[in-house]
Amino acid sequence: MIGYGVAASAWILSTDLLAHVYVPASFLELEVFKGWFFVLTTAVFLKVLIDRHIREIRRSERRLHSIIDCMADGVMLVDRDGDTIRTNRAAVELFAVRDAVQLLKPFRELGRQFDVRTPDGLPIRADGHVMSRALDGETIHQSELVVQRSDGTHVSVSASVAPVRDSAEGEITLAVAVLRDVTEVKRLERLRDEFLSMAAHELKTPITTLKAYVQILRKFPDAAAAAHAEVFDLLNRQCNRVARLTQELLEVSRLQLGSLRLNRKTFDLADLAGEAMRSLVGVVLDHHLVLDAQVGTLVNADPERIHQVFLNLLDNAVKFSHGGGDVVVRVRQEGGEVVASVADAGIGIAADKQGLLFQRFSQAHVGTEHDRGGMGLGLYICREIVSRHDGRIWVDSTVGRGSAFHFCLPAAPLDARAESI
Amino acid sequence: MLVEDDSDLSRVEEFALGAAGYRVVVARDGRAALEQLARERPAVILLDMRMPGFNGWQFIAAFRAAYGREIPIVVVTAAENAQHRAAEVDAEDWLAKPFEVDELLDVVAKHVGRGTAPP
C-alpha cells in the first residue's frame, strides 16, 4: 500500500513537472485527465486488494468450517445465553438426528431431549452441567455422560468442554465442547471387568482342592500317606490347572500387546498331538482318546504353544461331550499344510454361535444348561497362536451330533528333520 | 452325599470326610444324585452349585418337591457371598470356596442328625 502511495506520488509529481515543461498550454486538461486516471487506477487497485483479502478470509473461514465439520469427534459451540450456535457432522451422527439444525437449540433443552445422564443413571444437575461450568470459566476434561437417542439406543459420551475467550484475559464469549463416542470403549471395559471376576471365580475351585489336600496331609497324615501317589497326582494336576488359568490371563494381555514371541522348532505334529493326549490320561476318565495320524507330518512351529492349542481343543471336546465317548484327533498332510482335527460326539454348537467362537470372551454355551464356566478365552488364544504361525483354525459342528475343530500349519520344508521337543 | 462334578475336588472332600469317619457317596450331577437318593438317604447333602447340565438350582427344586426338608442341604459355592447364595436357593447352610478342611467337617457335623427323616 505504501509502495503504491509512493509510486503514485512520484508519478504525479514527475508528470506534472514534464507537462509543465513540455506542454504548458494543455496543463489543465492534462491534470484533469491525470486526476481521473489516478482515481480509476487507485479504485481498481483497492478493489483487487480488497477482493483478495475477502477471498482469503472466506477461504480461511471455509477451512475452519471444514476442519470443524470433518473432525472425527462431535463439536458443539454454545454462546453466553446457552444457545447452541454451531455443531458438526460427527455430533449429528452421535445424536442420530437428521441434520445439524436439530441440534441448534439451548443446551439445556438438548439435555432434556436426549435424557442426558451420568454413567450411574443420575440426571445432570443444572449447575453441574459441563456447559454451564465452561461458560463460567472452567475447563473440563473427559466428563462421561450417557445420551439416549431418538431410536432408544444409548451412547456413552466423553465430553471435554472449554471456555472461549477472544483474547488472553478477555471475556468468555462461547463454550466449545468436544464429544467423543466411547460406547465401544466402555463395552470392552465392562467385558474386561467381567473377565477378571470370572477368572477369580474360576481360580477358586482348584485353589480349594489344593488347600484342602494340603490340610488333609497335616490333619490325617496316616490316611494321606497310604494314598500318597494319588494325592501327589492330584496336587500336581490342580497346580497345573491354576498355572493354566493364570497363563491364560497373561496370554490375553500379552497377545493384546502383540509381544507374543514364538520359539520355533521343527517337529512332528502327530507326535505333539500324542503327547498332549497322553498328558490327559488320568484326568479324562469317561472318554476314549484316539489318535489317527499319518507319518511325516513335520511343521516348523513353537511346540509349547501348539501343545497349548491341542490341550485347549481336547479340553473343550471332553467338556462338551459329557457321558463319555470318543475324542478323535487326526493329523495329516494336505498340500503344503499339515492339518490337525479334534473331533467329539458331544452337544455341538449352534450355527449362529459358530461365527463368534474364536472371539475373546465369547462362550457358545454361556447361560445355557451346558455352561461350564471357564473364561471363554481358550479358542481366542488358539486362534491367535495359529494365526501367528500363518495357519488357520475353523470348526464344523452340528447341534446334538458333535464338533470337529480343525487347524492347519504350513508344512516344514521337505528336507527338514525333526528336532527333539 | 456329595453332588460334585469336579472329580479332584470331590475326591478331596471324600477323603477328608472318610478320614473323619463318615461314609461318603458321590454323585456327578443333579440327576445322578436324585437317582442315588431313591436308593439311599444320606444324612447331609453337599451340593456344588456350578455344575453343567442338571445344575444346583434344578436339583434343589426337584429335591424339595420330592423330599421337602428331610435332608439338610449345604451349598458349596465360589460365589462372592455364599450366605446370600444359600438364602437364594433356600438351603440349610453354605460352604464358601476355598474352604478350610475344618470348615467342611464342622458344617457336616452340624447337620448330621438334623434332618426330619428318622435316624
XYZ file of C-alpha atoms in Angstrom, chain A residues 319-320 322 347-348 353 363-373 399-400, chain B residues 5 29-31 49-58:
33
model
C -16.062 -80.773 28.495
C -18.804 -80.578 25.945
C -20.210 -85.488 28.934
C -23.519 -81.445 22.233
C -22.306 -79.446 19.246
C -22.832 -69.070 17.571
C -18.691 -68.713 25.071
C -21.122 -70.587 22.907
C -22.850 -72.138 25.858
C -22.927 -69.315 28.351
C -26.219 -69.094 30.144
C -27.465 -72.354 28.704
C -27.673 -75.550 30.654
C -24.330 -76.511 29.145
C -22.478 -73.600 30.702
C -19.237 -74.971 32.051
C -17.914 -71.745 33.499
C -26.048 -79.410 17.470
C -26.595 -82.739 19.112
C -18.741 -82.904 39.024
C -24.597 -84.318 38.746
C -28.106 -83.495 39.883
C -29.757 -86.339 38.038
C -23.808 -75.106 42.596
C -21.825 -74.760 39.398
C -22.416 -77.988 37.537
C -23.207 -78.393 33.870
C -26.437 -79.915 32.700
C -28.786 -80.517 35.621
C -27.411 -77.812 37.883
C -27.654 -76.943 41.571
C -30.794 -74.868 41.252
C -32.657 -77.523 39.348
